[in-house]
Amino acid sequence: MSPVRDAAALRELGARIADARRDRGLSQRDLSIALGIPVFCVERFEAGAADAREQLSSIAAFMGCEIEWFMPMPTKAYSESRPVAPADKPNLGRPERLLVLGAIVLLTTIRFFTEVVPVLPRAANFIDIPILFTLVFAAFLSPPPHRGPRRWYLHLALPSLAFLILCTLSVIVNSGRVAVAPVLVFVYGFLAPLAVYSAGYRLWPPGSSLLFSRTIVALGIVQLAVVVAIDVPQFIASRNPDDIAGTFGTNQYQFVFFLLLFVSLVVGIATFEPDRVAARVAPIIIIASFATMLLAQYRAFLVVTLVVLLAIGILLGGRARGFAVVGFSVVVFGIVFYYLAAQLPVLKLNSAASSIAANPGAYVRGRLGVGRTVFRLYADIPSAISLGTGPGTYSSRAWQTFASAESDSASNVQGSYASALTGGHAYGTDVSDKYILPQLKNARVVEGSYAIALPYSSYTSLLAEVGVGGFAVITMLYFAATVRAWKLARHNIARSARDNALASLSLATAIAFLTLIQAAILENWFEVTRITFIVWLMLAVVSKESNEYAKVDAGAVTDELQFAL
C-alpha cells in the first residue's frame, strides 16, 4: 500500500475508534487504562498519527464489538454495525468533567442572567462560592489517582497555609482596625483560586483537552453573539462604551480579559488544529474580538494587549503557520484600531495611542505614584512592613466591597449586599481614610485613562494590608504559576502533533496568567474570582493533561505545579 493510502487508512481506523469510544460515553483516558497505554497514544491512534492495528483486538474486546467493524466495509451499512455499549460498563470520568466545565460556563455567563436579562436575583452573582464548595467536596469524594504522586496538593497547601498564618497574625496585631467580614472576603479572594486549582486537578479526567478547548471557544462565540445582538444596538443609541460587556454584565474589563484569552486560544487552534471549524473561521473571530475589545474602551489594556501579541509570537517560535497567524492578528489589530479611532472619537483611542507613543513614562509614573503611598504608610506605621495594617483595611478588593456599600452604581453588586454587614453605611478605616480616599478624590485622567491614577493594585494592597511576607507569598505563587504555564506551553507546542488540542490550550493558559499578573498592576485582579477561578482551572487541566504526555516522554515536565519558594 502506498504511504498516502496507508495514511488515509490509519485516519479512517482512528475515526472509527473515536466513534466507538464516544458512543459508549468513554474518555480517551478510559480507553488508555483499559489498554494499559498512555492517553497520548490513544490520542495519536484516533488522529491517525499512529498505527492502532496491533491494539485492535484489545480495543474491539473492550468496546464489545467485532474487530471487523473497525475495518472499511463498503457493503455493510454503518448503522447496522455500530457497537452497542454493554450495560455493565461504567461511564468513567463524565460527572467530574461536567463539574469543571459547568463551573467555567457559570462563571462567564451568570451576570448576563442577573444584569443584562435579569431573570435571576443579583445574589446569584456570588455563584463562585457554591462553585468552590462543590468542586472541593467532589474532589474529596473522588478516588485518588491510579498512578503518580498522591500528595501533589501539598505544593499549594504549604504557601496557602503560610499566607493564612500571616493573615491571622496581621489580624491579631491590628485587632482595633480590622472587621470580620472584610477579613474573610480578603482571605477568600486570595486563597479560593488555589483551592479551585487543587480540586480541578484531582477531578479532571485526562484525555479531554479538546472538550475543554471547545467549551472556551463556544463561550467566546456566545460573547460575540451577545455583543452583536444586544450590546452594539445599545451602544449605537447611547454612544456609551460601557454597554459593550458581553455576558459579563457591567464589568467591561473582565469581558476584555476573557476575550484576550479567547483570541490566544483561537490563534493556537489556527496554528495546531487547522481542521477544526474554529480554525477555518479564525480570521473572522480575531477581527470581531479585537473590534469588540476596542469598542469596550479598554485604553488601560492597550499595553497589555501588545505584550500578549508579542508573547504569543515568542511561544509559537519559528512555526511558519503560527508566524502567519500572529502576523495577521497584529495587522488586524492595527487596522481595526485605526478605523474605530477615526470613526468613533468617543472612544478616545487616538489620544491614548498618541500618549503612549509620546510619553510612555506617564503610565509608569502614574502607577509608581500609587506605590509611593505604601512607603508613606510604612514610614508612618513601621509595624506595617512586617504584618501590614490588617486584611481588608487599605485598598484591596475586600476593602472596596465594603467601602462602596453606599454606592448606587449598577456594578456595585457586592457593595449593596455588604451594606447589610456594615449597618447600612460605608466601611472605612483610619489608613484608608488617610491614604486612599484622598487619592480617589483627586484622581484624574492620566494619558487617556482614568484607571492609571486610581489607588488600586493587587501588589500595593498586599504590601499595605499583610506586609512584605504576605505580598511575597502571593506574588511568588502567581509568578511561579505563570512560569509553569509558560514552560508547559513551550513543551507541549514543541512536541505537538497535528490536531493536538493540548498545545493550543497550553498557549491560552500561559497568556491568561501573563495577562493576569499585568492586570494586577492596574487593579486588584488577584481577588477577582470570576477570572482567577477560570485561569487556575485552565492550569489544572493543562497540568493534568501534560502528565499523561510526561509518562511517555522521559524528559517531559512533571504533573505537579512546582513553586520556587
XYZ file of C-alpha atoms in Angstrom:
565
model
C 0.000 0.000 0.000
C 1.302 3.478 -0.851
C 2.161 5.867 2.000
C -0.743 8.127 1.030
C -3.306 5.300 1.037
C -1.838 3.884 4.244
C -2.151 7.245 5.967
C -5.765 7.533 4.813
C -6.493 4.020 6.173
C -4.990 4.943 9.548
C -7.124 8.090 9.708
C -10.260 6.091 8.911
C -9.358 3.488 11.515
C -8.731 6.224 14.095
C -12.067 7.866 13.316
C -13.873 4.555 13.843
C -12.126 4.014 17.174
C -13.091 7.537 18.261
C -16.721 6.968 17.171
C -16.933 3.711 19.110
C -15.443 5.312 22.205
C -17.811 8.278 22.093
C -20.820 6.002 21.561
C -20.034 4.401 24.899
C -19.557 7.765 26.615
C -15.920 6.992 27.411
C -12.964 9.348 27.548
C -9.590 8.745 25.946
C -8.247 8.071 29.431
C -10.796 5.276 29.960
C -9.559 3.568 26.813
C -5.915 4.127 27.730
C -6.434 2.488 31.144
C -8.155 -0.498 29.543
C -5.307 -0.964 27.055
C -2.546 -0.166 29.555
C -1.104 2.607 27.401
C -0.768 6.393 27.918
C -3.562 8.734 26.830
C -1.108 10.271 24.381
C -1.060 7.017 22.404
C -4.852 6.855 22.246
C -4.938 10.436 21.034
C -2.472 9.615 18.262
C -4.432 6.474 17.327
C -7.639 8.467 16.895
C -5.886 11.196 14.925
C -4.425 8.618 12.549
C -0.904 9.678 13.530
C -0.023 6.207 14.871
C -0.893 2.657 13.792
C -3.567 1.156 16.073
C -3.816 -2.187 14.295
C -1.644 -4.012 16.817
C -4.048 -2.965 19.582
C -7.192 -3.536 17.538
C -8.189 -6.876 19.079
C -7.962 -5.413 22.595
C -9.880 -2.312 21.527
C -12.640 -4.397 19.970
C -12.921 -6.594 23.065
C -13.154 -3.567 25.338
C -15.732 -1.883 23.108
C -17.842 -5.029 22.950
C -17.927 -5.328 19.152
C -16.427 -7.352 16.347
C -12.965 -6.428 15.112
C -14.315 -6.287 11.553
C -16.407 -3.229 12.451
C -13.264 -1.107 12.550
C -12.251 -2.083 9.037
C -13.599 -0.465 5.816
C -16.918 -2.154 4.973
C -18.355 -0.720 1.774
C -21.148 -3.274 1.547
C -22.385 -3.029 5.107
C -24.272 -0.053 6.443
C -22.564 1.870 9.188
C -25.704 1.997 11.301
C -26.076 -1.802 11.199
C -22.602 -2.424 12.594
C -22.430 0.348 15.179
C -21.279 -1.147 18.525
C -23.613 -1.149 21.483
C -22.232 -0.320 24.925
C -22.650 -3.173 27.419
C -24.903 -2.205 30.320
C -22.350 -3.209 32.935
C -19.612 -0.805 31.769
C -19.388 2.392 33.846
C -19.306 5.833 32.234
C -15.997 6.890 33.747
C -14.950 10.484 34.286
C -18.030 12.170 32.850
C -19.517 13.762 36.022
C -16.141 15.217 37.016
C -15.672 16.667 33.553
C -19.105 18.264 33.655
C -18.409 19.812 37.078
C -15.275 21.571 35.837
C -16.796 22.677 32.542
C -20.013 23.741 34.265
C -18.011 25.943 36.622
C -16.387 27.722 33.652
C -19.751 28.254 31.958
C -21.440 29.614 35.086
C -18.599 31.985 35.914
C -18.664 33.565 32.461
C -22.431 33.782 31.945
C -24.090 34.334 35.327
C -24.093 38.143 35.128
C -25.958 38.001 31.836
C -28.896 36.458 33.677
C -28.666 38.786 36.684
C -27.903 42.113 34.962
C -28.435 42.028 31.179
C -31.526 39.804 31.124
C -32.362 39.809 34.849
C -34.193 36.530 35.282
C -32.140 35.618 38.374
C -31.679 37.592 41.600
C -28.445 39.574 41.769
C -27.357 37.421 44.697
C -26.611 34.775 42.041
C -23.517 36.831 41.144
C -21.907 35.126 44.129
C -22.024 31.837 42.205
C -18.276 31.445 42.731
C -18.868 30.489 46.377
C -21.089 27.429 45.715
C -18.796 26.532 42.798
C -15.817 26.451 45.160
C -17.558 24.258 47.730
C -18.984 21.936 45.071
C -15.607 21.346 43.417
C -13.791 20.849 46.722
C -16.477 18.478 48.032
C -16.447 16.476 44.798
C -12.646 16.293 44.937
C -12.782 14.835 48.435
C -15.283 12.223 47.280
C -13.349 11.264 44.146
C -10.959 8.309 44.353
C -7.226 9.053 44.479
C -5.239 8.920 41.230
C -4.402 5.439 39.981
C -0.843 6.382 39.218
C 1.651 9.037 40.118
C 2.180 11.004 43.313
C -0.862 11.320 45.525
C 0.284 14.317 47.581
C 0.516 16.778 44.713
C -1.733 19.257 46.557
C 0.968 19.955 49.152
C 2.760 22.181 46.656
C -0.101 24.642 47.067
C -1.093 23.781 50.630
C 2.165 24.954 52.198
C 2.227 28.510 50.762
C -1.535 28.769 51.343
C -1.046 27.844 54.980
C 1.804 30.352 55.284
C -0.403 33.118 53.868
C -3.243 32.178 56.208
C -0.913 32.324 59.219
C 0.381 35.746 58.155
C -3.192 36.995 57.768
C -4.070 35.692 61.234
C -1.061 37.407 62.807
C -1.945 40.621 60.978
C -5.495 40.468 62.340
C -4.181 39.980 65.887
C -1.726 42.874 65.638
C -4.360 45.157 64.079
C -7.364 43.960 66.069
C -8.559 47.510 66.686
C -8.658 48.302 62.988
C -9.963 45.189 61.195
C -13.522 43.911 60.793
C -14.564 40.278 60.467
C -16.393 40.468 57.125
C -13.629 42.279 55.160
C -11.034 39.893 56.607
C -12.972 36.842 55.433
C -13.524 38.332 51.967
C -9.808 39.168 51.719
C -8.650 35.658 52.645
C -11.268 34.091 50.372
C -10.260 36.257 47.414
C -6.621 35.184 47.518
C -6.867 31.546 48.629
C -10.069 30.302 46.975
C -8.487 30.140 43.471
C -5.755 27.860 44.820
C -8.383 25.521 46.270
C -10.175 25.535 42.926
C -6.928 24.574 41.175
C -6.360 21.680 43.579
C -9.925 20.410 43.206
C -9.883 20.830 39.432
C -6.598 18.953 39.129
C -7.941 15.994 41.061
C -11.305 15.918 39.291
C -10.281 16.381 35.666
C -10.054 13.106 33.673
C -7.129 13.319 31.210
C -7.873 12.858 27.554
C -10.488 15.613 27.325
C -8.417 18.661 26.395
C -10.354 19.021 23.143
C -13.648 19.191 25.044
C -12.279 21.893 27.352
C -10.995 23.841 24.357
C -14.360 23.582 22.619
C -16.096 24.894 25.735
C -13.922 28.019 25.813
C -14.465 28.560 22.088
C -18.234 28.166 22.483
C -18.253 30.705 25.314
C -16.241 33.124 23.194
C -18.725 32.789 20.332
C -21.550 33.422 22.798
C -19.790 36.629 23.912
C -19.572 37.909 20.345
C -23.187 36.940 19.663
C -24.385 38.891 22.700
C -22.328 41.894 21.599
C -23.866 41.842 18.103
C -27.437 41.161 19.217
C -27.658 43.297 22.375
C -24.617 45.454 23.122
C -23.992 47.088 19.747
C -27.608 48.303 19.306
C -27.444 49.819 22.797
C -24.088 51.418 22.024
C -25.423 52.926 18.792
C -28.254 54.512 20.737
C -26.219 55.715 23.734
C -22.642 56.048 22.419
C -21.607 54.702 25.822
C -18.728 52.145 25.625
C -19.863 50.696 28.958
C -22.680 48.989 27.061
C -20.140 46.608 25.479
C -19.681 43.807 28.007
C -20.988 40.532 26.556
C -22.274 38.232 29.265
C -20.168 39.988 31.920
C -22.913 42.489 32.721
C -21.469 45.780 33.869
C -17.859 44.666 34.053
C -16.109 45.547 30.805
C -12.578 44.761 31.971
C -13.403 41.180 32.899
C -15.031 40.869 29.488
C -11.909 42.169 27.723
C -9.726 39.812 29.778
C -11.793 36.840 28.621
C -11.601 37.995 25.009
C -7.787 38.143 25.197
C -7.805 34.578 26.497
C -10.244 33.585 23.749
C -8.174 35.163 20.968
C -4.992 33.434 22.163
C -6.803 30.081 22.123
C -8.150 30.699 18.608
C -4.649 31.635 17.393
C -3.395 28.349 18.830
C -6.211 26.399 17.185
C -5.498 28.023 13.825
C -1.846 27.010 14.207
C -2.093 23.466 15.573
C -5.619 22.306 14.666
C -6.303 23.592 11.139
C -9.101 21.074 10.539
C -11.318 22.454 13.305
C -14.181 24.770 12.398
C -12.763 27.420 14.755
C -9.529 27.404 12.733
C -11.385 27.919 9.465
C -13.242 30.953 10.800
C -10.306 32.196 12.888
C -9.837 35.398 10.818
C -13.457 36.393 11.444
C -13.196 35.594 15.152
C -9.965 37.562 15.565
C -11.331 40.618 13.743
C -14.599 40.547 15.708
C -12.807 40.083 19.035
C -10.385 42.975 18.517
C -13.202 45.249 17.377
C -15.215 44.307 20.463
C -12.289 44.978 22.806
C -11.748 48.427 21.334
C -15.447 49.248 21.449
C -15.341 48.435 25.172
C -12.968 51.428 25.551
C -10.260 49.427 27.278
C -7.472 52.000 26.938
C -5.683 50.849 30.093
C -5.290 47.387 28.491
C -3.630 48.589 25.293
C -0.116 47.903 26.537
C -1.253 44.549 27.953
C -2.565 43.553 24.519
C 0.709 44.435 22.821
C 2.608 42.317 25.357
C 0.168 39.446 24.763
C 0.683 39.531 20.984
C 4.445 39.579 21.467
C 4.272 36.664 23.908
C 2.170 34.584 21.506
C 4.738 35.216 18.785
C 7.572 34.096 21.077
C 5.763 30.915 22.156
C 4.918 29.899 18.612
C 8.566 30.366 17.689
C 9.601 29.516 14.176
C 6.407 27.761 13.104
C 5.515 29.191 9.721
C 1.761 28.804 10.222
C 1.944 30.323 13.692
C 4.014 33.225 12.416
C 1.411 33.870 9.713
C -1.491 33.771 12.203
C 0.245 36.095 14.676
C 1.271 38.449 11.873
C -2.319 38.535 10.667
C -3.511 39.284 14.217
C -1.077 42.187 14.621
C -2.072 43.702 11.278
C -5.777 43.263 12.031
C -5.404 44.890 15.439
C -3.702 47.892 13.861
C -6.305 48.255 11.119
C -9.276 47.866 13.480
C -7.701 50.311 15.938
C -7.139 52.921 13.216
C -10.639 52.503 11.781
C -12.503 52.714 15.104
C -10.348 55.605 16.305
C -11.268 57.549 13.162
C -14.948 56.620 13.074
C -15.723 56.762 16.805
C -13.907 59.653 18.511
C -15.981 58.967 21.625
C -13.668 56.009 22.319
C -10.682 58.397 22.651
C -8.373 55.788 21.160
C -6.287 58.343 19.270
C -5.413 60.247 22.437
C -4.451 57.025 24.198
C -2.220 55.886 21.320
C -0.620 59.327 20.996
C 0.130 59.469 24.713
C 1.736 56.020 24.690
C 3.940 56.972 21.764
C 4.827 60.453 23.006
C 5.032 59.889 26.746
C 5.115 56.204 27.722
C 6.655 57.102 31.068
C 3.402 58.737 32.165
C 1.810 55.326 32.716
C 4.757 54.157 34.769
C 4.779 57.327 36.845
C 1.040 57.032 37.394
C 1.395 53.576 38.926
C 4.569 54.442 40.816
C 2.613 57.218 42.491
C 0.251 54.580 43.858
C 3.220 52.553 45.114
C 4.840 55.529 46.834
C 1.782 55.844 49.070
C 2.604 52.432 50.546
C 6.077 53.670 51.509
C 4.484 56.696 53.175
C 2.364 54.239 55.131
C 5.466 52.270 56.110
C 7.170 55.458 57.315
C 4.162 56.384 59.457
C 3.448 52.834 60.735
C 6.720 50.805 60.722
C 4.985 47.666 62.024
C 3.061 47.517 58.736
C 6.247 46.439 56.952
C 6.148 43.003 58.545
C 2.421 42.347 59.054
C 0.594 45.198 57.326
C -2.374 47.183 58.587
C -4.740 44.221 58.528
C -6.622 42.356 55.759
C -9.320 44.477 54.129
C -8.197 47.818 55.590
C -6.345 49.669 52.815
C -7.230 49.301 49.111
C -7.861 45.616 48.420
C -10.973 44.380 46.657
C -12.194 43.245 50.064
C -11.916 46.843 51.296
C -13.612 48.162 48.129
C -16.513 45.755 48.584
C -17.439 47.236 51.938
C -16.189 50.781 51.397
C -18.551 51.153 48.427
C -21.606 49.940 50.332
C -23.368 53.286 49.809
C -22.632 53.465 46.080
C -25.636 53.296 43.758
C -23.557 52.192 40.771
C -25.128 49.499 38.619
C -21.987 47.407 39.031
C -21.957 47.661 42.805
C -23.481 44.258 43.451
C -21.124 43.289 46.271
C -21.404 46.689 47.920
C -25.169 46.583 48.016
C -25.107 43.298 49.937
C -22.117 44.328 52.037
C -24.084 47.276 53.411
C -26.149 44.792 55.405
C -22.969 43.804 57.262
C -21.837 47.382 57.866
C -25.063 48.720 59.347
C -26.092 50.388 56.089
C -23.113 52.733 55.903
C -19.805 52.673 54.069
C -16.921 50.852 55.670
C -13.684 52.693 56.375
C -10.503 52.509 58.422
C -8.013 55.087 59.610
C -5.444 54.061 56.965
C -7.930 54.045 54.087
C -9.265 57.438 55.180
C -5.758 58.898 55.320
C -4.070 57.317 52.297
C -6.742 56.032 49.872
C -9.706 58.402 49.985
C -7.597 61.489 49.124
C -6.254 59.666 46.064
C -9.763 58.754 44.976
C -10.992 62.330 45.387
C -8.040 63.793 43.485
C -7.732 61.110 40.802
C -7.552 62.481 37.283
C -7.222 61.115 33.789
C -3.628 60.121 33.057
C -2.764 59.963 29.354
C -6.266 58.971 28.313
C -7.051 56.552 31.149
C -8.674 57.184 34.492
C -7.650 53.736 35.770
C -3.949 54.695 35.775
C -4.463 57.149 38.642
C -6.705 55.023 40.852
C -5.032 53.686 44.027
C -5.851 50.060 43.295
C -3.405 47.232 42.642
C -3.082 43.710 43.996
C 0.605 44.329 44.666
C 0.202 47.523 46.692
C -2.832 46.264 48.595
C -0.911 43.155 49.654
C 2.096 45.229 50.746
C -0.111 47.511 52.810
C -2.552 45.021 54.322
C -0.428 41.929 55.093
C 3.092 43.294 54.793
C 6.105 42.152 52.839
C 5.694 38.492 53.849
C 2.117 38.146 52.607
C 2.992 40.068 49.461
C 5.917 37.714 48.771
C 3.834 34.533 49.195
C 1.014 35.523 46.831
C 3.238 37.256 44.290
C 5.614 34.306 44.109
C 2.684 31.924 43.714
C 1.354 33.831 40.723
C 4.721 34.384 39.125
C 5.666 30.728 39.651
C 2.326 29.662 38.139
C 2.996 31.957 35.170
C 6.446 30.445 34.652
C 4.968 26.972 34.996
C 2.243 27.684 32.448
C 4.849 29.145 30.090
C 7.069 26.047 30.370
C 4.128 23.727 29.806
C 3.136 25.745 26.749
C 6.636 25.654 25.278
C 6.943 21.928 25.905
C 3.518 20.999 24.515
C 3.997 23.269 21.499
C 7.442 21.820 20.737
C 6.159 18.256 20.680
C 2.742 18.970 19.235
C 1.337 16.769 16.504
C -1.328 17.918 14.110
C -4.780 18.360 15.682
C -3.440 18.321 19.243
C -5.793 20.431 21.376
C -3.405 20.485 24.321
C -0.898 22.724 22.537
C -3.417 25.499 21.841
C -4.934 25.157 25.326
C -1.470 25.437 26.894
C -0.803 28.572 24.848
C -4.041 30.177 26.071
C -3.251 29.258 29.694
C 0.195 30.847 29.566
C -1.279 34.006 28.040
C -4.044 34.076 30.666
C -1.532 34.091 33.541
C 0.702 36.608 31.788
C -2.302 38.898 31.349
C -3.363 38.413 34.965
C -0.050 39.448 36.507
C -0.027 42.538 34.275
C -3.634 43.440 35.056
C -2.881 43.171 38.786
C -0.740 46.296 38.404
C -3.855 48.250 37.412
C -6.443 46.754 39.750
C -6.993 44.113 42.442
C -7.236 41.320 39.874
C -5.869 38.564 42.130
C -9.145 38.836 44.065
C -11.461 38.744 41.030
C -12.584 35.147 41.473
C -14.741 35.222 38.343
C -11.462 35.435 36.414
C -8.942 33.733 38.710
C -11.118 30.610 39.049
C -11.129 30.230 35.250
C -7.390 30.802 34.885
C -6.434 28.378 37.661
C -8.851 25.732 36.338
C -7.176 26.054 32.941
C -3.800 25.455 34.558
C -5.194 22.437 36.416
C -6.468 20.913 33.162
C -3.253 21.614 31.246
C -1.156 20.197 34.091
C -3.252 17.041 34.325
C -3.252 16.512 30.573
C 0.503 17.160 30.361
C 1.045 14.471 32.982
C -0.198 11.863 30.536
C 2.274 13.052 27.922
C 5.048 13.056 30.504
C 4.540 9.329 31.070
C 5.658 8.592 27.516
C 8.353 11.256 27.392
C 11.109 10.805 29.968
C 12.197 14.405 29.554
C 8.742 15.902 29.960
C 7.700 18.180 32.763
C 6.028 16.543 35.757
C 2.363 16.770 36.576
C 2.787 18.851 39.714
C 2.884 22.617 39.941
C 6.366 23.381 41.347
C 6.910 26.602 43.256
C 10.342 28.063 43.952
C 9.587 29.352 47.435
